[in-house]
mmCIF file of C-alpha atoms in Angstrom:
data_model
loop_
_atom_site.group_PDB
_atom_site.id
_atom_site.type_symbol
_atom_site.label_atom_id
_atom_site.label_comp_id
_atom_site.label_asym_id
_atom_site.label_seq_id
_atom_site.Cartn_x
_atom_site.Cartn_y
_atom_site.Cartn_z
ATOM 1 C CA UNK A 1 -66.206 -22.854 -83.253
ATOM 2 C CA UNK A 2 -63.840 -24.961 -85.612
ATOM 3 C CA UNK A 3 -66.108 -26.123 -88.818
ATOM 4 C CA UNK A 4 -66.816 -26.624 -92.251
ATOM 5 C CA UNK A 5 -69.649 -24.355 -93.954
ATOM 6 C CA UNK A 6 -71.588 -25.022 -96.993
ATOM 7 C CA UNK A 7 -73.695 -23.294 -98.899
ATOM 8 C CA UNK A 8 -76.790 -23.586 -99.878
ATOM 9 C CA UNK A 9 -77.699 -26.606 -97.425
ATOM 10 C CA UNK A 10 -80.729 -27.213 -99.692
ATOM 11 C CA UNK A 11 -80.701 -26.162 -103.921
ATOM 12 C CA UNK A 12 -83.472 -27.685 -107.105
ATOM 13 C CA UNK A 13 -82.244 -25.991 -110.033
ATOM 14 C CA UNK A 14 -83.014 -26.673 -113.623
ATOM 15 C CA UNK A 15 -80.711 -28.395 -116.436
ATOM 16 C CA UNK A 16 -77.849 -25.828 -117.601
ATOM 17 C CA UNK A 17 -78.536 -23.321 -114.719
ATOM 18 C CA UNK A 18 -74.750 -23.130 -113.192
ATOM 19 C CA UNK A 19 -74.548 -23.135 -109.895
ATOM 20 C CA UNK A 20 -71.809 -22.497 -107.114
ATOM 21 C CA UNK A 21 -71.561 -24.730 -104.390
ATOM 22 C CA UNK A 22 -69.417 -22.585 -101.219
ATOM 23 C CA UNK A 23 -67.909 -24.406 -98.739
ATOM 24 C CA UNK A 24 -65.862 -22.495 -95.900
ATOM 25 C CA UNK A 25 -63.417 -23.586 -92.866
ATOM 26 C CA UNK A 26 -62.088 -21.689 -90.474
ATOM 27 C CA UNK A 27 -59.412 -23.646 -89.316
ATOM 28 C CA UNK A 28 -56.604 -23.115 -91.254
ATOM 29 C CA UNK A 29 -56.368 -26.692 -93.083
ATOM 30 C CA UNK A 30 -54.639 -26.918 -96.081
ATOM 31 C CA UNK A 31 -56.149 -30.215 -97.229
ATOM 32 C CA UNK A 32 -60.038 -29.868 -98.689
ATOM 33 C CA UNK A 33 -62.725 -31.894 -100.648
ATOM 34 C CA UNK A 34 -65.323 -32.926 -102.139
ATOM 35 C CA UNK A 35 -67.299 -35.477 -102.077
ATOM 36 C CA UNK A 36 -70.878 -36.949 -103.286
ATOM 37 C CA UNK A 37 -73.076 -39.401 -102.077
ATOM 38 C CA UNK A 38 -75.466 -41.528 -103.676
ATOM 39 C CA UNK A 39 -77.760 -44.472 -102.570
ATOM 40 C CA UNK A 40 -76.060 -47.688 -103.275
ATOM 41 C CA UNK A 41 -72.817 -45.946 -104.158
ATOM 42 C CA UNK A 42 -71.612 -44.202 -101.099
ATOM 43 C CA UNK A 43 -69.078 -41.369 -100.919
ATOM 44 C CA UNK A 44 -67.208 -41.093 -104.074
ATOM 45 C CA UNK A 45 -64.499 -37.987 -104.468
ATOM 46 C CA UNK A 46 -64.778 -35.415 -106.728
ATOM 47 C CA UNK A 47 -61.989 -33.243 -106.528
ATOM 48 C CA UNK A 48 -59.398 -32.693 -103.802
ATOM 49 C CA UNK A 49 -57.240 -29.726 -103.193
ATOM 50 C CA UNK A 50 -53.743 -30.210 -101.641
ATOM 51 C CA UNK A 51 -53.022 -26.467 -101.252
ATOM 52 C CA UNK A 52 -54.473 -22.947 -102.442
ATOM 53 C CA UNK A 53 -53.739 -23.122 -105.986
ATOM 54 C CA UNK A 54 -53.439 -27.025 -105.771
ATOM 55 C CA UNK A 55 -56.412 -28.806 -107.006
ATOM 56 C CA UNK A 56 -56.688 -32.432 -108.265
ATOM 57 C CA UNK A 57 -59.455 -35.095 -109.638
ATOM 58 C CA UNK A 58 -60.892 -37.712 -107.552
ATOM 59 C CA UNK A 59 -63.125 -40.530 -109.011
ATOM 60 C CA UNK A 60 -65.604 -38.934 -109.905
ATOM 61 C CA UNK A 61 -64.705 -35.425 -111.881
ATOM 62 C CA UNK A 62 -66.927 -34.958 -114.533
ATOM 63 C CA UNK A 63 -69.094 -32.039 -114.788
ATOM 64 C CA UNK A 64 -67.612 -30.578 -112.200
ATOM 65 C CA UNK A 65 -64.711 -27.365 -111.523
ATOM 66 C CA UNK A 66 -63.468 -26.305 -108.574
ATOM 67 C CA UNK A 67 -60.885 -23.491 -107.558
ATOM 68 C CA UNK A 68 -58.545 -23.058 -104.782
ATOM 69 C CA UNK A 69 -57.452 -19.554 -104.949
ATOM 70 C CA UNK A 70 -57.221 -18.520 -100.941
ATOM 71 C CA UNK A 71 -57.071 -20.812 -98.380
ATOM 72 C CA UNK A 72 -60.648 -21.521 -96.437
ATOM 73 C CA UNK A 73 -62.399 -21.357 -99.111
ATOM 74 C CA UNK A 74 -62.936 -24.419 -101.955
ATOM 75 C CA UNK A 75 -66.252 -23.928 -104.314
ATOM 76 C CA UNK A 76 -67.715 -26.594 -106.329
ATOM 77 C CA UNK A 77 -69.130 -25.599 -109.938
ATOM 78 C CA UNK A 78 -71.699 -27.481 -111.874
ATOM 79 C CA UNK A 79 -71.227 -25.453 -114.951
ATOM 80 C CA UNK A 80 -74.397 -27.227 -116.867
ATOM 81 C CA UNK A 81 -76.044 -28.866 -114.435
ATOM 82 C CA UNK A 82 -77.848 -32.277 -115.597
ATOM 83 C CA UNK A 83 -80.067 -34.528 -113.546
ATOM 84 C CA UNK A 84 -77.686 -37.384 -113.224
ATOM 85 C CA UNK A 85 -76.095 -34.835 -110.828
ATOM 86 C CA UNK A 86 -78.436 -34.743 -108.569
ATOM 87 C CA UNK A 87 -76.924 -35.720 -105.064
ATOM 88 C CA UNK A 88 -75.820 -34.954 -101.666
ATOM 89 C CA UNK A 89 -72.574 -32.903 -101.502
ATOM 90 C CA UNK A 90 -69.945 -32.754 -98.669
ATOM 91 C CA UNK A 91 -67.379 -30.609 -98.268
ATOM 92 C CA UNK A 92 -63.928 -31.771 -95.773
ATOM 93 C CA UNK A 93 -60.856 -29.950 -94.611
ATOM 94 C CA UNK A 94 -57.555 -31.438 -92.883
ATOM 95 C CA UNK A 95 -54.934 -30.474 -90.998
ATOM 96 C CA UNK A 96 -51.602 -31.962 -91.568
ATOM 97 C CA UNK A 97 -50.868 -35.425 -89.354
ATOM 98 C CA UNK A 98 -47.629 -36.946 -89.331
ATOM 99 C CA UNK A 99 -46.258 -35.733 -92.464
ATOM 100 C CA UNK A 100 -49.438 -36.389 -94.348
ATOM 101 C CA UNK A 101 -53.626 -36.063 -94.090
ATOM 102 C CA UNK A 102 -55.332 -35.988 -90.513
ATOM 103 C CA UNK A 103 -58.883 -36.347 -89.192
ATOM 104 C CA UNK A 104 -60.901 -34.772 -91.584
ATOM 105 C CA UNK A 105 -64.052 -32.537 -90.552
ATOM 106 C CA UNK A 106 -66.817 -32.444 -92.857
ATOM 107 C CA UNK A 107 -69.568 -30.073 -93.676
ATOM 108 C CA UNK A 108 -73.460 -30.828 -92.899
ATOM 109 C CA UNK A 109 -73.908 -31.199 -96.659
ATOM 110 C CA UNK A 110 -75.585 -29.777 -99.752
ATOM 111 C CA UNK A 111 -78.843 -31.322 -101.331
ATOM 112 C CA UNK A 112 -78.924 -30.850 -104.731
ATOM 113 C CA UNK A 113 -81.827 -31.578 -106.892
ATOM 114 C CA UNK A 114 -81.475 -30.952 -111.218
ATOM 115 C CA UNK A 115 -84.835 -30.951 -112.535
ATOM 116 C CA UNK B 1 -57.305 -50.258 -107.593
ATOM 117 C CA UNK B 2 -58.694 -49.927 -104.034
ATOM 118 C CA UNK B 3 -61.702 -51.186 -102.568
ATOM 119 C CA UNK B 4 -63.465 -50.860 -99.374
ATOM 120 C CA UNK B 5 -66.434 -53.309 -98.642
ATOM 121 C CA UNK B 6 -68.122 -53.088 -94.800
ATOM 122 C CA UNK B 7 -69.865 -56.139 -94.215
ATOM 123 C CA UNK B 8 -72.710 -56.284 -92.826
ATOM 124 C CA UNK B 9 -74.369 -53.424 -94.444
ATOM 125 C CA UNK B 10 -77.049 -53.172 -91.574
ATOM 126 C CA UNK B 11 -76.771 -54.342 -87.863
ATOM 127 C CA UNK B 12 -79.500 -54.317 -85.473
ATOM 128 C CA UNK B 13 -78.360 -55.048 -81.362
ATOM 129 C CA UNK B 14 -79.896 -54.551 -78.375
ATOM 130 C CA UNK B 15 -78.638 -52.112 -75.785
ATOM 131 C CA UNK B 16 -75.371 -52.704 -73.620
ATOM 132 C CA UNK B 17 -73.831 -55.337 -75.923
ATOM 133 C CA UNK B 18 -70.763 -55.258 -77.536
ATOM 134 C CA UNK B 19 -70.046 -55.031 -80.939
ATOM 135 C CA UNK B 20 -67.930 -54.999 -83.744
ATOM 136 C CA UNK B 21 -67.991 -53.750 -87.037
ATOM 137 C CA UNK B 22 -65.540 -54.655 -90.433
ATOM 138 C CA UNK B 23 -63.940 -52.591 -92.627
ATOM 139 C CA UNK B 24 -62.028 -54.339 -95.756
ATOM 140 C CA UNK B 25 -59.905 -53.316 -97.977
ATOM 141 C CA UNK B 26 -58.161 -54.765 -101.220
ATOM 142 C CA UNK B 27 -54.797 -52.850 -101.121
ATOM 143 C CA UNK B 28 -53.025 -53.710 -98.012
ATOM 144 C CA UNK B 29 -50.929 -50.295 -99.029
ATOM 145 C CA UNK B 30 -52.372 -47.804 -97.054
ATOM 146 C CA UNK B 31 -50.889 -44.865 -95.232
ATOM 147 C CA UNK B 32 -54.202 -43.988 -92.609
ATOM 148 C CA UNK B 33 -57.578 -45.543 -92.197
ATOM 149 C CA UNK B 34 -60.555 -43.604 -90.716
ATOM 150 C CA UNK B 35 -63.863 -44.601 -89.064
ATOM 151 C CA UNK B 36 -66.482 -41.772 -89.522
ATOM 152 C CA UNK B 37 -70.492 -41.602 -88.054
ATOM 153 C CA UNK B 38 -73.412 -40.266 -89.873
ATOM 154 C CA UNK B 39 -76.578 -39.851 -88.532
ATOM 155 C CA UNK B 40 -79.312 -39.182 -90.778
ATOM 156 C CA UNK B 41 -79.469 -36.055 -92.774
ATOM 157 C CA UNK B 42 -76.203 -34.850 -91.658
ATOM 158 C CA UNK B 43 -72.295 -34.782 -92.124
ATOM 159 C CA UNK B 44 -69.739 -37.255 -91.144
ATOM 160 C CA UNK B 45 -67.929 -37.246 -87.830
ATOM 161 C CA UNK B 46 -64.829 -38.195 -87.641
ATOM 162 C CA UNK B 47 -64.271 -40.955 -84.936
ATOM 163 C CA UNK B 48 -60.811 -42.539 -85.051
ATOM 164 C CA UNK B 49 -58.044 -42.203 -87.458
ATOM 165 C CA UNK B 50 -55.257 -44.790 -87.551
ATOM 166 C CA UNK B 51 -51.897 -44.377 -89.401
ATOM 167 C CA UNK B 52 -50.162 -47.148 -91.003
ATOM 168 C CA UNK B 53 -47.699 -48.023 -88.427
ATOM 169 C CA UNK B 54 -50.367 -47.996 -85.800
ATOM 170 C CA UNK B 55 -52.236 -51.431 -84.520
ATOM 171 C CA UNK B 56 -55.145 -49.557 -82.710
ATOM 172 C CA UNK B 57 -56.629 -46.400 -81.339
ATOM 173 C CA UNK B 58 -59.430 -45.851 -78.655
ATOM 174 C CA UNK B 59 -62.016 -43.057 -77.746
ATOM 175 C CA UNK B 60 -63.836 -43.839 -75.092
ATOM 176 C CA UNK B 61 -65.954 -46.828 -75.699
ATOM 177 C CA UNK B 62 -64.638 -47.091 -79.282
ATOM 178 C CA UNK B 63 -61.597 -48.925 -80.382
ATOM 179 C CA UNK B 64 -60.416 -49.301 -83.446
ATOM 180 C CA UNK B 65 -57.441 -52.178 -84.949
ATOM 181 C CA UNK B 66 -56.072 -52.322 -88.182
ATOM 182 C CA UNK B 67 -54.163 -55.189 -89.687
ATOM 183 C CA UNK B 68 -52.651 -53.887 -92.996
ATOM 184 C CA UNK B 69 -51.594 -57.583 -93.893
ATOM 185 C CA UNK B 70 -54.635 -59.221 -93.744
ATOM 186 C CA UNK B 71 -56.412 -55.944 -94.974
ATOM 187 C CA UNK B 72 -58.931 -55.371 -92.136
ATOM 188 C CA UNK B 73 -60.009 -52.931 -89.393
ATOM 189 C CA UNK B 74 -62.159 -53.700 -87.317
ATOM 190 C CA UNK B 75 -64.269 -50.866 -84.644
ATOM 191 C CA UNK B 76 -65.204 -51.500 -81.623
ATOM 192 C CA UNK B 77 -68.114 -50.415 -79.527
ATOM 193 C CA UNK B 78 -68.610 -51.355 -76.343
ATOM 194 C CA UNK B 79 -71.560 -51.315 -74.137
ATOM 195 C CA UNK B 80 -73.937 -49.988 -77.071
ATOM 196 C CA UNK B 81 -76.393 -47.154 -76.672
ATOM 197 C CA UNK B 82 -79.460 -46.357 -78.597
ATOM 198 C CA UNK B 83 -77.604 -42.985 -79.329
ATOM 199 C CA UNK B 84 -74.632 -45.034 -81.378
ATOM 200 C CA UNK B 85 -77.860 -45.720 -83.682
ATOM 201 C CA UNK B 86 -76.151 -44.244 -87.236
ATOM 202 C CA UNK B 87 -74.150 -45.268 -89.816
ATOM 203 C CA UNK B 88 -70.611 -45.898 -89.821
ATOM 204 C CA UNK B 89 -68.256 -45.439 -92.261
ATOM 205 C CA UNK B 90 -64.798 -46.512 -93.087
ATOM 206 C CA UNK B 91 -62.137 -44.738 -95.469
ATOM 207 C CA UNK B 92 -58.849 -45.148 -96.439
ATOM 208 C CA UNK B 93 -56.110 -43.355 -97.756
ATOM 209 C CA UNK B 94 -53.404 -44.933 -100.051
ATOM 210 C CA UNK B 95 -50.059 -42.705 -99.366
ATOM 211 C CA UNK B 96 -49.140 -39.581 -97.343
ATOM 212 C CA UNK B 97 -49.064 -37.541 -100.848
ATOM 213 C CA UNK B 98 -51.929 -38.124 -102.059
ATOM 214 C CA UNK B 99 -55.164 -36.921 -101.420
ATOM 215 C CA UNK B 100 -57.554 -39.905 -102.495
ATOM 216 C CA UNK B 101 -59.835 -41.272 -99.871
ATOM 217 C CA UNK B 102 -61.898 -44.308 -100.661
ATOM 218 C CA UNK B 103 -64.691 -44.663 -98.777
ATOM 219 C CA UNK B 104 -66.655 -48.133 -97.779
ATOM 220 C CA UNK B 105 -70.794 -48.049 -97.988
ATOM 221 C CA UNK B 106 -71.124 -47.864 -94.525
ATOM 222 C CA UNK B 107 -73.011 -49.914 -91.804
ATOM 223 C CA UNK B 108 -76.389 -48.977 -90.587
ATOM 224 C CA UNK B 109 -76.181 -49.737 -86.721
ATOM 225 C CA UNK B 110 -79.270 -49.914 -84.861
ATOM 226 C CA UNK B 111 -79.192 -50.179 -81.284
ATOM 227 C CA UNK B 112 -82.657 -50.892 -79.496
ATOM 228 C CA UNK B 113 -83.340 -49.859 -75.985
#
């Protein structure tokens, strides 16, 4: 089954305590993101990757890494978590559509709580 | 710098009428727009995705426009069912090379049986 896998689904951690976000696709895409959402301010990107080795800021950046170094797979670091970072993550892939970005699939998301 | 507004923010119908729903955006320079659903508690699905050069798309009893000039797209959905009850979302995409999306807030539809 084509999809997008995160991991955890579900994470409270404490301020400072880095944590590694996975997120996994099986479909070969070469375009994948990231993205948080927040009441009142909807999806806002965090970083994008274009390729493996390819990675590039979205709007919203800070506090965050991320690392493209094979192909399916596209982890999100919070180095030092802090609470303002608490959120619901997605992760998306795409497959290449008419010489640019296609339908994007996304994963069933990540709650994160920072105490 | 791009913005995406979906007015109304919440919609409540009753079932088997037909509806539309507004996606706007400031930057009539797009290369796709796409309409996503999210139900509660879970991940967006990806329901139409319209390219630049395209006027509309349909899925089933979902149809999607887009008017780049006038900056609006509009979905769609005919003959409502209390399972279209989510949120939809629009996004766009400024240029084939880039990876940005900007993302609207979404419209809570609620259909009632």
């Amino acid at each position: 089954e084509a999809q997008v896998t995160q991991n955890p689904r579900y994470l409270i951690t404490v301020t400072g305590k880095k944590l590694t976000v996975t997120c996994s696709q099986n479909m070969n895409h070469e375009y994948m993101s990231w993205y948080r959402q927040d009441p009142g301010l909807g999806l806002r990107q965090i970083y994008y990757s274009m390729n493996v080795e390819v990675t590039d800021k979205g709007d919203v950046p800070e506090g965050y890494k991320v690392s493209r170094k094979e192909k399916r797979n596209f982890p999100l670091i919070l180095e030092s978590p802090s609470p303002n970072q608490t959120s619901l993550y997605f992760c998306a892939s795409s497959s290449p559509s008419g010489g640019g970005i296609g339908e994007l699939f996304f994963g069933e998301g990540s709650r994160l709580t920072v105490l | 710098k791009q913005e995406v507004t979906q007015i109304p923010a919440a919609l409540s119908v009753p079932e088997g009428e037909n509806l539309v729903l507004n996606c706007s955006f400031t930057d009539s320079a797009i290369y796709n727009l796409q309409w996503f659903r999210q139900d509660p508690g879970k991940g967006l699905t990806s329901l139409l995705l319209i390219q630049s050069s395209q006027r509309e798309q349909t899925s089933g009893r979902l149809n999607a426009s887009l008017d780049k000039s006038s900056g609006r797209s509009t979905l769609y959905i005919a003959a409502s069912q209390p399972g279209d009850s989510a949120t939809y979302l629009c996004a766009v995409r400024r240029s084939s090379n880039t990876g940005k999306l900007i993302f609207g807030q979404g419209t809570t539809l609620q259909v009632k049986p």
